[in-house]
């Protein structure tokens, strides 16, 4: 009510001061869970974690309302952070339409996924056999939300980078959440490592971009950098191209683009809510957000923008081809995510920042929905498996994999709600109007057709494959006859999981309304941040072609997977059709193997060479042992035997012997005979007398 | 009878020399002792001779003192000799060489 009052009386600016709460709430939630969560039980943990994120969402809404009253936004200072000589980086929040859009999206989707996770993790920790980890999961989850908020609200490269690294850390922690599971007992831990290390390469690029920006412009604050970059004019083209290219490296790491996308499919080792929240909806979009935030720089560096567009388009198509050949339900979605991120990156590369942000938001809705419903499917199958395993002896052969679509089938009737929302998500992703995905993807395609036909062709092909692999997935998972006992006994998930799914399904249905052609709500909203951009004209031809392609792809998928459903043990019909191409898709074009051979193995042999030859043999054996130790030993030995003994000792021993000999000589004078002494006395007296008389 | 002083002095010198030789050469503690007395009295004789020559009584006074001190010295010396004889059963002073270095 305070908020309403403030809005009415026109003191919206005062509300901006509440922005830091959006980070504070998740941190309070995680601290509460950290301190007392384990003692107070799952219900408390779930409520605190979800409540904290819901409160963050409320803060985002308040910021949104305040921004409506005062569209130019504000800069909210929190504290002086780094102040060294001329370098001054305060911790400040940048409240503008772009950051508030991200805040709303991140906190809203996070809140729904948190609620879902309350139900999902309840079962997951029991399936995996460690209920104690429930609390830990929500602590990480809240930490992630806090870090993501730091990322989107930061007003300088450095604050953004703190969030950037923070979400990377949470991603690592959550991918390896079941770190003792996975292939060989360390598969999940390795996946976490891979994500972290590959991201490190991108982060390195981002760091260099940041250093370059500071070197060239003397500031890390976005507004100042942009101002000075614009003032520099054509003279700054070189350094701006370098900065933006390094920013692109950072974006390819975080947003899983060629060539650094390889970590994202492996990241599916994390629990499904993690895949939905971090590896589909929010964290992986950080790269696109970062490029959009730096749109001023990218606009001044057309070469880099072109590179961005090409990287995005290539990734979109490449990942889509791999998605076609996957059997793991989450891997299909993972490659789909990479592909859709490619769409967004291509969009921002083409300068269509609004289209990129629009797709980012709708994608967050339907990809989160797809992942969460995939999680629901997986747990449904797991429940079926447990049920079957209780009744009968466990089936021999390959170990049970609840993610394998070949073991599913016929789930539509068994998991009705999940099926329905999955369908909504899939249709939205495939780009069928009037769902969200159609509008956002179409805006990107229209922009591409206007600017760069080659990119348009790549993206259209990717859109075609998108519709195809989603159709393939729907028919493989939900139709036909169950291909395993587990699928046979699959049971629908509880309400706490299906309710957020329904919410996300609604958003996926209606999300397109955010930026309808001709109205451009989002476009006008973002104008305050991105400047007046020429709105992409709705292109009926492009729309028609893309819908036609999607329909064709779905028809093809029906022909292959729908008309005669896959039977148990039957190979994929595409395999017969495409032969080695399908094998290539199935094996992810062997990119991991290529990287392994090209980089990892070289790196390992280089480190082995450094460890064994340079450090071990040269440095340790030769330099330390032979040169240093032996040299020291030799010099001390010379000092001891060559100098100390003969010279120092010799001098004092000689002195002692001399005195001894002198004493021995004098000793003989002491005869003990009084007579001798008397003679000496006499001699003395005679001498004295002689001296007195004759001297 | 007027004996020249030089004769007296020469006699004193001879006596002194005899004493010195006695001290240096003899081993009997008593003889050594007597030799020392001889040297002392040679000195006394020289004093007396000069006293007469110079017509001064100072020399004679000196001699009185010397005789008194020599008497005391004899008492101490004889006591020492007795003590030595008690321990060594001999008065050979060459036996008294435990201070040999």
PDB file of N, CA and C in Angstrom, chain A residues 1 34 40 47 84 131 182 190 237 283 288 350 394 428 432 457 514 544 576 595 604 610 618:
ATOM      1  N   UNK A   1       0.848  -1.190   0.000  1.00  0.00           N
ATOM      2  CA  UNK A   1       0.000   0.000   0.000  1.00  0.00           C
ATOM      3  C   UNK A   1       0.884   1.241   0.000  1.00  0.00           C
ATOM      4  N   UNK A  34      20.817 -21.932   5.677  1.00  0.00           N
ATOM      5  CA  UNK A  34      22.151 -22.393   6.071  1.00  0.00           C
ATOM      6  C   UNK A  34      22.211 -22.622   7.580  1.00  0.00           C
ATOM      7  N   UNK A  40      14.957 -27.576  10.724  1.00  0.00           N
ATOM      8  CA  UNK A  40      13.518 -27.311  10.654  1.00  0.00           C
ATOM      9  C   UNK A  40      12.811 -28.081   9.548  1.00  0.00           C
ATOM     10  N   UNK A  47       9.758 -23.386   1.825  1.00  0.00           N
ATOM     11  CA  UNK A  47       8.995 -22.140   1.951  1.00  0.00           C
ATOM     12  C   UNK A  47       9.943 -20.945   2.016  1.00  0.00           C
ATOM     13  N   UNK A  84      40.806   3.341  -5.645  1.00  0.00           N
ATOM     14  CA  UNK A  84      42.268   3.389  -5.628  1.00  0.00           C
ATOM     15  C   UNK A  84      42.679   4.514  -6.554  1.00  0.00           C
ATOM     16  N   UNK A 131      18.655 -37.767   1.489  1.00  0.00           N
ATOM     17  CA  UNK A 131      17.670 -36.702   1.751  1.00  0.00           C
ATOM     18  C   UNK A 131      18.283 -35.476   2.402  1.00  0.00           C
ATOM     19  N   UNK A 182      27.062 -40.478 -11.594  1.00  0.00           N
ATOM     20  CA  UNK A 182      27.470 -40.280 -12.986  1.00  0.00           C
ATOM     21  C   UNK A 182      28.486 -41.314 -13.400  1.00  0.00           C
ATOM     22  N   UNK A 190      32.972 -34.425 -13.136  1.00  0.00           N
ATOM     23  CA  UNK A 190      33.706 -34.036 -14.342  1.00  0.00           C
ATOM     24  C   UNK A 190      32.907 -33.044 -15.166  1.00  0.00           C
ATOM     25  N   UNK A 237      37.897   2.949 -33.368  1.00  0.00           N
ATOM     26  CA  UNK A 237      37.351   1.753 -34.026  1.00  0.00           C
ATOM     27  C   UNK A 237      38.158   0.509 -33.675  1.00  0.00           C
ATOM     28  N   UNK A 283      20.899 -18.149 -16.517  1.00  0.00           N
ATOM     29  CA  UNK A 283      22.333 -17.878 -16.575  1.00  0.00           C
ATOM     30  C   UNK A 283      22.862 -17.837 -18.007  1.00  0.00           C
ATOM     31  N   UNK A 288      23.837 -12.829 -23.740  1.00  0.00           N
ATOM     32  CA  UNK A 288      22.991 -11.979 -24.596  1.00  0.00           C
ATOM     33  C   UNK A 288      22.677 -10.684 -23.866  1.00  0.00           C
ATOM     34  N   UNK A 350      22.823  -8.770 -35.171  1.00  0.00           N
ATOM     35  CA  UNK A 350      22.234  -8.006 -36.265  1.00  0.00           C
ATOM     36  C   UNK A 350      21.750  -6.642 -35.797  1.00  0.00           C
ATOM     37  N   UNK A 394      14.621 -57.048 -11.205  1.00  0.00           N
ATOM     38  CA  UNK A 394      15.013 -55.971 -12.134  1.00  0.00           C
ATOM     39  C   UNK A 394      15.442 -56.567 -13.459  1.00  0.00           C
ATOM     40  N   UNK A 428       5.396 -24.000 -28.734  1.00  0.00           N
ATOM     41  CA  UNK A 428       5.947 -22.643 -28.623  1.00  0.00           C
ATOM     42  C   UNK A 428       7.357 -22.603 -29.177  1.00  0.00           C
ATOM     43  N   UNK A 432       5.039 -22.174 -33.742  1.00  0.00           N
ATOM     44  CA  UNK A 432       3.696 -22.204 -34.331  1.00  0.00           C
ATOM     45  C   UNK A 432       2.890 -21.053 -33.733  1.00  0.00           C
ATOM     46  N   UNK A 457      19.175 -17.761 -43.886  1.00  0.00           N
ATOM     47  CA  UNK A 457      19.058 -19.151 -44.344  1.00  0.00           C
ATOM     48  C   UNK A 457      19.472 -20.102 -43.224  1.00  0.00           C
ATOM     49  N   UNK A 514       3.864  -9.843 -25.398  1.00  0.00           N
ATOM     50  CA  UNK A 514       4.792  -8.826 -24.901  1.00  0.00           C
ATOM     51  C   UNK A 514       5.214  -7.874 -26.003  1.00  0.00           C
ATOM     52  N   UNK A 544       5.288 -16.556 -43.050  1.00  0.00           N
ATOM     53  CA  UNK A 544       4.662 -17.674 -43.765  1.00  0.00           C
ATOM     54  C   UNK A 544       5.674 -18.790 -44.004  1.00  0.00           C
ATOM     55  N   UNK A 576      18.322 -45.096 -40.766  1.00  0.00           N
ATOM     56  CA  UNK A 576      18.229 -45.749 -42.071  1.00  0.00           C
ATOM     57  C   UNK A 576      18.243 -44.685 -43.178  1.00  0.00           C
ATOM     58  N   UNK A 595      37.975 -31.777 -29.506  1.00  0.00           N
ATOM     59  CA  UNK A 595      38.555 -30.888 -28.496  1.00  0.00           C
ATOM     60  C   UNK A 595      39.509 -31.680 -27.607  1.00  0.00           C
ATOM     61  N   UNK A 604      47.380 -31.771 -21.735  1.00  0.00           N
ATOM     62  CA  UNK A 604      47.840 -32.734 -20.742  1.00  0.00           C
ATOM     63  C   UNK A 604      49.283 -33.113 -21.006  1.00  0.00           C
ATOM     64  N   UNK A 610      55.875 -30.427 -18.701  1.00  0.00           N
ATOM     65  CA  UNK A 610      56.315 -29.399 -17.755  1.00  0.00           C
ATOM     66  C   UNK A 610      56.568 -30.005 -16.389  1.00  0.00           C
ATOM     67  N   UNK A 618      64.502 -31.153 -14.878  1.00  0.00           N
ATOM     68  CA  UNK A 618      65.366 -29.971 -14.978  1.00  0.00           C
ATOM     69  C   UNK A 618      65.420 -29.225 -13.664  1.00  0.00           C
TER      70      UNK A 618
END
